[in-house]
Amino acid sequence: MYWLVSVPREDGQQQWARLHENTKTMATVAKFNLPNLKVGTLDALMSMSDDLAKLDGYTEQVMVKLYNFLAHTLEEDDLQKLPDFTKVNNKDLKSYCYTFVWDVAKFPTKLSIKEIHDIIAKNMTKIEKDFKSKSTTFNNLKTNLIQHQKKESGNLVTRNLATIVKEEDFVNESEYLITVCVVVPKNSVKEWENSYWKLADFVVPQSSEMIYEEGDQLLYNVTMFRKTLDAFKTNARERKFIVRDFTFSKTVIEKQRTEATNLEKAKNKAYPPLIKWLKGNFSEAFLNWTHVKALRLFTESVLRYGLPATFMTAILEPNKKSEKKLREKLFAMYGTLDKNASDNTDIGDIPAMFLTGDYYPYVYFDVNTAFVENVRDF
């Protein structure tokens, strides 16, 4: 979590030195340089304050979605590279924030704040639209592949038998006879072998052989006349013998094998460009987000302190368990900036609104990067 703070400029370097000296034991402090932006009218600025707040939330939402999807999509071998995949202008997030420089090429300062707002909004809308399309396509590939793999790896009652059986296990192309596969519990093998031909009329004796064994289940084949199949199924089910709905077909089996191979190839082919896109667009989204924060810091500073737009802006990262002390120190330094706080110079008598609320006597915004540690399910 980083804090962006703005106060009216007084005496340049001395003012900065005081901030640094007073907070250095509680936070990492650096200048957060803002450009000289076009202000426009007060009414326009007040309207932009609301619009920028909405854009801030929207940009953050899209950015976090990109990060979460990237974290959940990376293959195991690439997970350790996640910090490298989420750099901005080749810098880690902290370094980028602490060395923030307004990107004049992307957001020319000759434009109005509204025009810059519209550029960022357009950028993020396109990123979100492309993300929905790319993530849906890739998720569909993954889902289809997982479903296919489940069929290949389930127990004998549910798994695809095409990878287990062979052509010689079946009587094929017979008008009257049919071979079926039956799942038999291991503790019922003797019962099956001694009685399967009695489960219905017209079951061929000595036609059953064990094809495959897995865990506490065995797969048998058995041949019978087609007309007796329904009766056989009913009687087999009563004895907990499960007749699989499976017909041997070279064409179908080859199609299934080709489908699985094609799904794997399609996923592997889609993965590298998707990760590259996510990497690039997370960087772009974070860059856009920090520029929205800068716009908000500038706009609120002008609204709070007036013109000319001369104020000192800083970024602070509170040390662990130092947030409250840092708030108290900032209040002690800048509490008189707000008339409602001017009489509250006693640190022990700071109004709760300044310590726990969103409003402080100085302009304040946070840059919350907790999403890096708290990856959510997508």
Tab-separated table of C-alpha atoms in Angstrom:
chain	number	residue	atom	x	y	z
A	1	MET	CA	0.000	0.000	0.000
A	2	TYR	CA	1.411	3.364	-1.049
A	3	TRP	CA	0.141	6.769	0.061
A	4	LEU	CA	0.039	9.735	-2.276
A	5	VAL	CA	0.063	13.017	-0.359
A	6	SER	CA	-0.139	16.621	-1.501
A	7	VAL	CA	0.341	19.839	0.483
A	8	PRO	CA	0.798	23.475	-0.627
A	9	ARG	CA	4.383	24.277	-1.591
A	10	GLU	CA	6.160	26.597	0.852
A	11	ASP	CA	9.921	26.707	0.703
A	12	GLY	CA	10.910	24.026	-1.778
A	13	GLN	CA	13.720	21.719	-0.725
A	14	GLN	CA	13.470	22.634	2.954
A	15	GLN	CA	9.826	21.601	3.010
A	16	TRP	CA	10.695	18.300	1.374
A	17	ALA	CA	13.574	17.759	3.793
A	18	ARG	CA	11.235	18.274	6.755
A	19	LEU	CA	8.784	15.690	5.433
A	20	HIS	CA	11.568	13.203	4.862
A	21	GLU	CA	13.169	13.816	8.273
A	22	ASN	CA	9.870	13.543	10.166
A	23	THR	CA	8.669	10.350	8.478
A	24	LYS	CA	11.819	8.403	7.573
A	25	THR	CA	11.513	6.033	10.573
A	26	MET	CA	7.886	5.265	9.720
A	27	ALA	CA	7.884	5.026	5.929
A	28	THR	CA	9.850	4.979	2.709
A	29	VAL	CA	9.359	8.440	1.217
A	30	ALA	CA	9.992	9.820	-2.259
A	31	LYS	CA	8.839	12.675	-4.429
A	32	PHE	CA	5.885	11.955	-6.687
A	33	ASN	CA	6.395	14.341	-9.547
A	34	LEU	CA	3.312	15.769	-11.254
A	35	PRO	CA	3.309	17.679	-14.537
A	36	ASN	CA	1.821	21.120	-15.005
A	37	LEU	CA	-1.617	20.190	-16.323
A	38	LYS	CA	-4.254	22.408	-17.910
A	39	VAL	CA	-6.707	23.384	-15.180
A	40	GLY	CA	-9.729	24.819	-16.994
A	41	THR	CA	-12.719	26.121	-15.032
A	42	LEU	CA	-13.532	25.290	-11.441
A	43	ASP	CA	-16.873	23.729	-12.445
A	44	ALA	CA	-15.123	21.495	-14.981
A	45	LEU	CA	-12.553	20.496	-12.382
A	46	MET	CA	-15.243	19.566	-9.850
A	47	SER	CA	-17.028	17.480	-12.474
A	48	MET	CA	-13.765	15.748	-13.390
A	49	SER	CA	-13.172	14.927	-9.728
A	50	ASP	CA	-16.204	12.607	-9.773
A	51	ASP	CA	-15.402	11.194	-13.214
A	52	LEU	CA	-11.813	10.444	-12.211
A	53	ALA	CA	-12.972	8.630	-9.075
A	54	LYS	CA	-15.133	6.347	-11.248
A	55	LEU	CA	-12.308	5.818	-13.733
A	56	ASP	CA	-9.957	5.006	-10.860
A	57	GLY	CA	-12.229	2.202	-9.657
A	58	TYR	CA	-12.858	0.858	-13.160
A	59	THR	CA	-9.179	0.875	-14.130
A	60	GLU	CA	-8.209	-0.888	-10.915
A	61	GLN	CA	-10.912	-3.515	-11.425
A	62	VAL	CA	-9.723	-4.375	-14.943
A	63	MET	CA	-6.068	-4.357	-13.866
A	64	VAL	CA	-6.701	-6.751	-10.964
A	65	LYS	CA	-8.651	-9.088	-13.270
A	66	LEU	CA	-5.658	-9.220	-15.595
A	67	TYR	CA	-3.298	-9.971	-12.718
A	68	ASN	CA	-5.501	-12.685	-11.224
A	69	PHE	CA	-6.044	-14.349	-14.587
A	70	LEU	CA	-2.313	-14.243	-15.309
A	71	ALA	CA	-1.506	-15.758	-11.905
A	72	HIS	CA	-4.041	-18.562	-12.397
A	73	THR	CA	-3.099	-19.226	-16.022
A	74	LEU	CA	0.675	-19.464	-15.655
A	75	GLU	CA	1.916	-23.025	-15.828
A	76	GLU	CA	3.805	-24.368	-12.835
A	77	ASP	CA	7.228	-23.803	-14.392
A	78	ASP	CA	6.366	-20.138	-15.062
A	79	LEU	CA	4.788	-19.248	-11.714
A	80	GLN	CA	8.103	-18.190	-10.195
A	81	LYS	CA	8.410	-15.673	-13.036
A	82	LEU	CA	5.187	-13.871	-12.071
A	83	PRO	CA	7.034	-10.813	-10.657
A	84	ASP	CA	8.920	-10.527	-13.974
A	85	PHE	CA	5.674	-10.843	-15.929
A	86	THR	CA	4.114	-7.947	-14.024
A	87	LYS	CA	6.672	-5.230	-14.512
A	88	VAL	CA	5.835	-1.744	-15.793
A	89	ASN	CA	8.316	-0.176	-18.189
A	90	ASN	CA	10.739	-2.927	-17.121
A	91	LYS	CA	10.448	-1.915	-13.449
A	92	ASP	CA	8.807	-3.749	-10.568
A	93	LEU	CA	5.667	-2.074	-9.255
A	94	LYS	CA	7.353	-0.385	-6.302
A	95	SER	CA	10.228	0.985	-8.377
A	96	TYR	CA	7.802	2.274	-10.985
A	97	CYS	CA	5.704	4.075	-8.364
A	98	TYR	CA	8.736	5.533	-6.618
A	99	THR	CA	10.265	6.812	-9.856
A	100	PHE	CA	6.980	7.868	-11.433
A	101	VAL	CA	7.364	10.135	-14.451
A	102	TRP	CA	4.365	11.409	-16.355
A	103	ASP	CA	4.218	9.747	-19.790
A	104	VAL	CA	3.971	12.753	-22.066
A	105	ALA	CA	3.974	10.595	-25.197
A	106	LYS	CA	0.824	8.739	-24.133
A	107	PHE	CA	-0.857	11.628	-22.329
A	108	PRO	CA	0.309	15.006	-23.720
A	109	THR	CA	0.117	17.740	-21.104
A	110	LYS	CA	-1.203	20.156	-23.728
A	111	LEU	CA	-4.504	18.249	-23.517
A	112	SER	CA	-7.157	19.045	-20.945
A	113	ILE	CA	-7.695	16.777	-17.954
A	114	LYS	CA	-10.960	15.605	-19.535
A	115	GLU	CA	-9.191	14.673	-22.775
A	116	ILE	CA	-6.571	12.692	-20.842
A	117	HIS	CA	-9.388	11.052	-18.859
A	118	ASP	CA	-11.071	10.034	-22.119
A	119	ILE	CA	-7.839	8.562	-23.526
A	120	ILE	CA	-7.374	6.393	-20.424
A	121	ALA	CA	-11.042	5.365	-20.406
A	122	LYS	CA	-10.773	4.329	-24.073
A	123	ASN	CA	-7.563	2.393	-23.392
A	124	MET	CA	-9.101	0.467	-20.499
A	125	THR	CA	-12.348	-0.260	-22.343
A	126	LYS	CA	-10.368	-1.829	-25.204
A	127	ILE	CA	-8.185	-3.818	-22.804
A	128	GLU	CA	-11.253	-5.147	-20.994
A	129	LYS	CA	-13.009	-6.065	-24.261
A	130	ASP	CA	-9.939	-7.894	-25.598
A	131	PHE	CA	-9.426	-9.590	-22.235
A	132	LYS	CA	-12.974	-10.960	-22.183
A	133	SER	CA	-12.526	-12.397	-25.669
A	134	LYS	CA	-9.082	-13.902	-25.079
A	135	SER	CA	-9.855	-15.282	-21.602
A	136	THR	CA	-13.118	-16.864	-22.787
A	137	THR	CA	-11.406	-18.555	-25.746
A	138	PHE	CA	-8.578	-19.909	-23.603
A	139	ASN	CA	-10.893	-21.030	-20.788
A	140	ASN	CA	-13.038	-22.931	-23.284
A	141	LEU	CA	-9.931	-24.730	-24.532
A	142	LYS	CA	-8.897	-25.603	-20.979
A	143	THR	CA	-12.407	-26.761	-20.036
A	144	ASN	CA	-12.734	-29.013	-23.085
A	145	LEU	CA	-9.282	-30.482	-22.472
A	146	ILE	CA	-9.978	-31.083	-18.762
A	147	GLN	CA	-13.297	-32.758	-19.564
A	148	HIS	CA	-11.564	-35.014	-22.044
A	149	GLN	CA	-8.800	-35.845	-19.539
A	150	LYS	CA	-11.417	-36.664	-16.905
A	151	LYS	CA	-12.988	-39.155	-19.280
A	152	GLU	CA	-9.585	-40.749	-19.734
A	153	SER	CA	-8.746	-40.907	-16.024
A	154	GLY	CA	-12.016	-41.679	-14.214
A	155	ASN	CA	-12.925	-45.064	-12.776
A	156	LEU	CA	-14.135	-47.889	-15.019
A	157	VAL	CA	-17.765	-46.830	-14.615
A	158	THR	CA	-17.192	-43.362	-16.107
A	159	ARG	CA	-13.935	-43.290	-18.075
A	160	ASN	CA	-13.638	-43.553	-21.817
A	161	LEU	CA	-13.008	-47.193	-22.683
A	162	ALA	CA	-11.467	-46.424	-26.056
A	163	THR	CA	-7.963	-46.299	-24.540
A	164	ILE	CA	-8.426	-49.661	-22.780
A	165	VAL	CA	-10.148	-52.066	-25.172
A	166	LYS	CA	-8.861	-53.584	-28.410
A	167	GLU	CA	-10.663	-54.554	-31.576
A	168	GLU	CA	-10.229	-58.265	-30.864
A	169	ASP	CA	-12.214	-57.891	-27.631
A	170	PHE	CA	-15.420	-57.482	-29.689
A	171	VAL	CA	-17.582	-59.312	-32.184
A	172	ASN	CA	-17.994	-56.655	-34.851
A	173	GLU	CA	-20.221	-56.207	-37.854
A	174	SER	CA	-22.646	-58.929	-36.801
A	175	GLU	CA	-26.339	-58.496	-37.520
A	176	TYR	CA	-27.399	-60.668	-34.577
A	177	LEU	CA	-24.574	-60.655	-32.042
A	178	ILE	CA	-23.230	-57.834	-29.876
A	179	THR	CA	-20.332	-57.607	-27.421
A	180	VAL	CA	-20.706	-55.357	-24.391
A	181	CYS	CA	-18.324	-54.280	-21.623
A	182	VAL	CA	-19.282	-54.889	-17.998
A	183	VAL	CA	-17.726	-53.411	-14.849
A	184	VAL	CA	-17.519	-56.052	-12.114
A	185	PRO	CA	-16.572	-55.367	-8.473
A	186	LYS	CA	-13.469	-57.319	-7.495
A	187	ASN	CA	-15.324	-59.082	-4.677
A	188	SER	CA	-17.941	-60.315	-7.181
A	189	VAL	CA	-15.613	-61.813	-9.785
A	190	LYS	CA	-16.451	-65.449	-8.953
A	191	GLU	CA	-20.165	-64.710	-9.040
A	192	TRP	CA	-19.762	-63.082	-12.467
A	193	GLU	CA	-17.662	-65.879	-13.946
A	194	ASN	CA	-20.063	-68.543	-12.648
A	195	SER	CA	-23.303	-66.857	-13.706
A	196	TYR	CA	-22.940	-64.205	-16.444
A	197	TRP	CA	-24.440	-66.487	-19.156
A	198	LYS	CA	-27.488	-67.068	-16.914
A	199	LEU	CA	-28.366	-63.347	-16.597
A	200	ALA	CA	-30.505	-63.527	-19.767
A	201	ASP	CA	-31.418	-65.883	-22.590
A	202	PHE	CA	-29.122	-66.130	-25.567
A	203	VAL	CA	-25.894	-65.088	-23.790
A	204	VAL	CA	-22.959	-66.906	-25.377
A	205	PRO	CA	-21.266	-69.191	-22.799
A	206	GLN	CA	-17.469	-68.855	-22.407
A	207	SER	CA	-17.593	-65.511	-24.244
A	208	SER	CA	-16.483	-63.384	-21.285
A	209	GLU	CA	-12.883	-62.441	-20.638
A	210	MET	CA	-11.255	-60.002	-18.261
A	211	ILE	CA	-9.975	-57.018	-20.255
A	212	TYR	CA	-8.686	-54.591	-17.624
A	213	GLU	CA	-8.294	-54.248	-13.871
A	214	GLU	CA	-8.199	-51.011	-11.918
A	215	GLY	CA	-8.466	-50.703	-8.139
A	216	ASP	CA	-11.449	-52.682	-6.880
A	217	GLN	CA	-13.055	-52.973	-10.328
A	218	LEU	CA	-12.518	-55.231	-13.324
A	219	LEU	CA	-13.717	-54.831	-16.892
A	220	TYR	CA	-15.121	-57.895	-18.688
A	221	ASN	CA	-16.529	-58.387	-22.146
A	222	VAL	CA	-19.435	-60.686	-22.956
A	223	THR	CA	-21.222	-61.536	-26.187
A	224	MET	CA	-24.967	-62.129	-26.646
A	225	PHE	CA	-27.785	-61.827	-29.129
A	226	ARG	CA	-28.835	-58.190	-29.610
A	227	LYS	CA	-32.461	-58.925	-28.744
A	228	THR	CA	-31.556	-59.955	-25.187
A	229	LEU	CA	-29.433	-56.922	-24.320
A	230	ASP	CA	-32.113	-54.981	-22.374
A	231	ALA	CA	-32.966	-57.977	-20.187
A	232	PHE	CA	-29.260	-58.613	-19.600
A	233	LYS	CA	-28.703	-55.003	-18.476
A	234	THR	CA	-31.582	-55.152	-16.018
A	235	ASN	CA	-30.524	-58.418	-14.427
A	236	ALA	CA	-26.835	-57.387	-14.335
A	237	ARG	CA	-27.690	-54.121	-12.568
A	238	GLU	CA	-29.571	-56.036	-9.848
A	239	ARG	CA	-26.312	-57.849	-9.065
A	240	LYS	CA	-24.257	-54.623	-9.209
A	241	PHE	CA	-22.683	-55.459	-12.554
A	242	ILE	CA	-22.559	-52.255	-14.610
A	243	VAL	CA	-23.017	-52.611	-18.365
A	244	ARG	CA	-21.187	-49.767	-20.095
A	245	ASP	CA	-22.842	-47.942	-22.959
A	246	PHE	CA	-19.962	-48.427	-25.353
A	247	THR	CA	-19.764	-49.497	-28.965
A	248	PHE	CA	-16.406	-50.246	-30.498
A	249	SER	CA	-15.732	-48.137	-33.582
A	250	LYS	CA	-12.355	-47.541	-35.143
A	251	THR	CA	-13.601	-44.271	-36.615
A	252	VAL	CA	-14.957	-42.937	-33.310
A	253	ILE	CA	-11.865	-43.983	-31.359
A	254	GLU	CA	-9.533	-42.349	-33.851
A	255	LYS	CA	-11.686	-39.213	-33.792
A	256	GLN	CA	-11.488	-39.063	-29.984
A	257	ARG	CA	-7.728	-39.509	-30.008
A	258	THR	CA	-7.338	-36.827	-32.680
A	259	GLU	CA	-9.633	-34.503	-30.715
A	260	ALA	CA	-7.545	-34.880	-27.560
A	261	THR	CA	-4.308	-34.262	-29.462
A	262	ASN	CA	-5.777	-31.218	-31.214
A	263	LEU	CA	-7.041	-29.750	-27.934
A	264	GLU	CA	-3.618	-30.143	-26.337
A	265	LYS	CA	-1.918	-28.601	-29.359
A	266	ALA	CA	-4.420	-25.714	-29.467
A	267	LYS	CA	-3.907	-24.964	-25.771
A	268	ASN	CA	-0.120	-25.106	-26.061
A	269	LYS	CA	-0.221	-22.885	-29.126
A	270	ALA	CA	-2.528	-20.327	-27.451
A	271	TYR	CA	-0.573	-20.159	-24.173
A	272	PRO	CA	2.572	-18.154	-25.165
A	273	PRO	CA	0.767	-15.326	-27.029
A	274	LEU	CA	-1.850	-15.113	-24.262
A	275	ILE	CA	0.805	-14.749	-21.542
A	276	LYS	CA	2.600	-12.160	-23.672
A	277	TRP	CA	-0.656	-10.232	-24.110
A	278	LEU	CA	-1.472	-10.401	-20.394
A	279	LYS	CA	2.043	-9.273	-19.496
A	280	GLY	CA	1.916	-6.293	-21.841
A	281	ASN	CA	-1.615	-5.246	-20.987
A	282	PHE	CA	-1.206	-5.595	-17.230
A	283	SER	CA	1.745	-3.221	-17.581
A	284	GLU	CA	-0.392	-0.884	-19.662
A	285	ALA	CA	-3.289	-1.073	-17.191
A	286	PHE	CA	-1.050	-0.341	-14.188
A	287	LEU	CA	0.505	2.584	-16.059
A	288	ASN	CA	-2.959	3.948	-16.839
A	289	TRP	CA	-4.017	3.458	-13.223
A	290	THR	CA	-1.076	5.380	-11.768
A	291	HIS	CA	-1.762	8.213	-14.210
A	292	VAL	CA	-5.376	8.313	-13.019
A	293	LYS	CA	-4.040	8.564	-9.452
A	294	ALA	CA	-1.780	11.417	-10.546
A	295	LEU	CA	-4.721	13.167	-12.212
A	296	ARG	CA	-6.779	12.813	-9.046
A	297	LEU	CA	-3.935	14.083	-6.883
A	298	PHE	CA	-3.510	17.128	-9.127
A	299	THR	CA	-7.247	17.835	-9.449
A	300	GLU	CA	-7.986	17.544	-5.731
A	301	SER	CA	-4.941	19.664	-4.879
A	302	VAL	CA	-6.166	22.489	-7.106
A	303	LEU	CA	-9.684	22.212	-5.674
A	304	ARG	CA	-8.341	22.182	-2.126
A	305	TYR	CA	-5.500	24.686	-2.341
A	306	GLY	CA	-6.518	26.822	-5.317
A	307	LEU	CA	-4.376	28.416	-8.016
A	308	PRO	CA	-1.612	28.716	-8.953
A	309	ALA	CA	-1.079	24.941	-8.943
A	310	THR	CA	1.996	24.881	-6.724
A	311	PHE	CA	2.100	22.023	-4.244
A	312	MET	CA	4.465	19.398	-2.947
A	313	THR	CA	3.485	15.818	-3.757
A	314	ALA	CA	5.028	12.703	-2.229
A	315	ILE	CA	4.637	8.941	-2.178
A	316	LEU	CA	5.019	7.052	1.103
A	317	GLU	CA	5.043	3.363	1.928
A	318	PRO	CA	4.298	2.959	5.651
A	319	ASN	CA	6.469	0.501	7.525
A	320	LYS	CA	4.694	-2.469	9.032
A	321	LYS	CA	2.527	-1.443	12.003
A	322	SER	CA	3.475	2.218	11.523
A	323	GLU	CA	0.344	3.447	9.725
A	324	LYS	CA	-1.238	5.063	12.799
A	325	LYS	CA	1.987	6.811	13.850
A	326	LEU	CA	2.480	8.068	10.319
A	327	ARG	CA	-1.051	9.475	10.237
A	328	GLU	CA	-0.426	11.241	13.527
A	329	LYS	CA	2.850	12.695	12.280
A	330	LEU	CA	1.274	13.955	9.051
A	331	PHE	CA	-1.568	15.485	11.041
A	332	ALA	CA	0.898	17.201	13.346
A	333	MET	CA	2.689	18.635	10.318
A	334	TYR	CA	-0.312	19.580	8.169
A	335	GLY	CA	-3.353	19.636	10.445
A	336	THR	CA	-3.673	23.438	10.138
A	337	LEU	CA	-4.295	23.184	6.383
A	338	ASP	CA	-7.966	22.568	7.115
A	339	LYS	CA	-9.881	25.084	9.219
A	340	ASN	CA	-11.862	22.262	10.858
A	341	ALA	CA	-8.603	20.847	12.158
A	342	SER	CA	-6.747	24.044	12.996
A	343	ASP	CA	-7.453	23.905	16.733
A	344	ASN	CA	-6.614	20.219	17.100
A	345	THR	CA	-2.856	20.458	17.483
A	346	ASP	CA	-2.751	17.968	20.368
A	347	ILE	CA	-1.914	14.572	18.855
A	348	GLY	CA	-3.938	12.818	21.531
A	349	ASP	CA	-7.016	14.806	20.591
A	350	ILE	CA	-7.091	14.164	16.833
A	351	PRO	CA	-10.664	13.813	15.579
A	352	ALA	CA	-11.514	10.300	14.426
A	353	MET	CA	-12.461	11.578	10.967
A	354	PHE	CA	-8.821	12.438	10.293
A	355	LEU	CA	-7.416	9.135	11.508
A	356	THR	CA	-9.863	6.570	10.183
A	357	GLY	CA	-11.884	8.267	7.452
A	358	ASP	CA	-11.105	9.071	3.816
A	359	TYR	CA	-10.713	12.820	4.431
A	360	TYR	CA	-7.543	14.393	5.791
A	361	PRO	CA	-6.322	17.981	6.101
A	362	TYR	CA	-3.916	17.199	3.252
A	363	VAL	CA	-4.865	15.665	-0.103
A	364	TYR	CA	-4.493	11.894	0.111
A	365	PHE	CA	-4.998	8.896	-2.193
A	366	ASP	CA	-3.777	5.341	-1.821
A	367	VAL	CA	-2.251	3.028	-4.409
A	368	ASN	CA	-3.298	-0.361	-3.113
A	369	THR	CA	-1.141	-3.154	-4.521
A	370	ALA	CA	-2.430	-5.811	-2.109
A	371	PHE	CA	-3.762	-7.746	-5.113
A	372	VAL	CA	-0.187	-8.951	-5.675
A	373	GLU	CA	-0.223	-10.899	-2.398
A	374	ASN	CA	-3.939	-11.756	-2.428
A	375	VAL	CA	-4.564	-13.493	-5.719
A	376	ARG	CA	-8.271	-14.257	-6.028
A	377	ASP	CA	-9.923	-17.177	-7.769
A	378	PHE	CA	-10.935	-16.197	-11.230
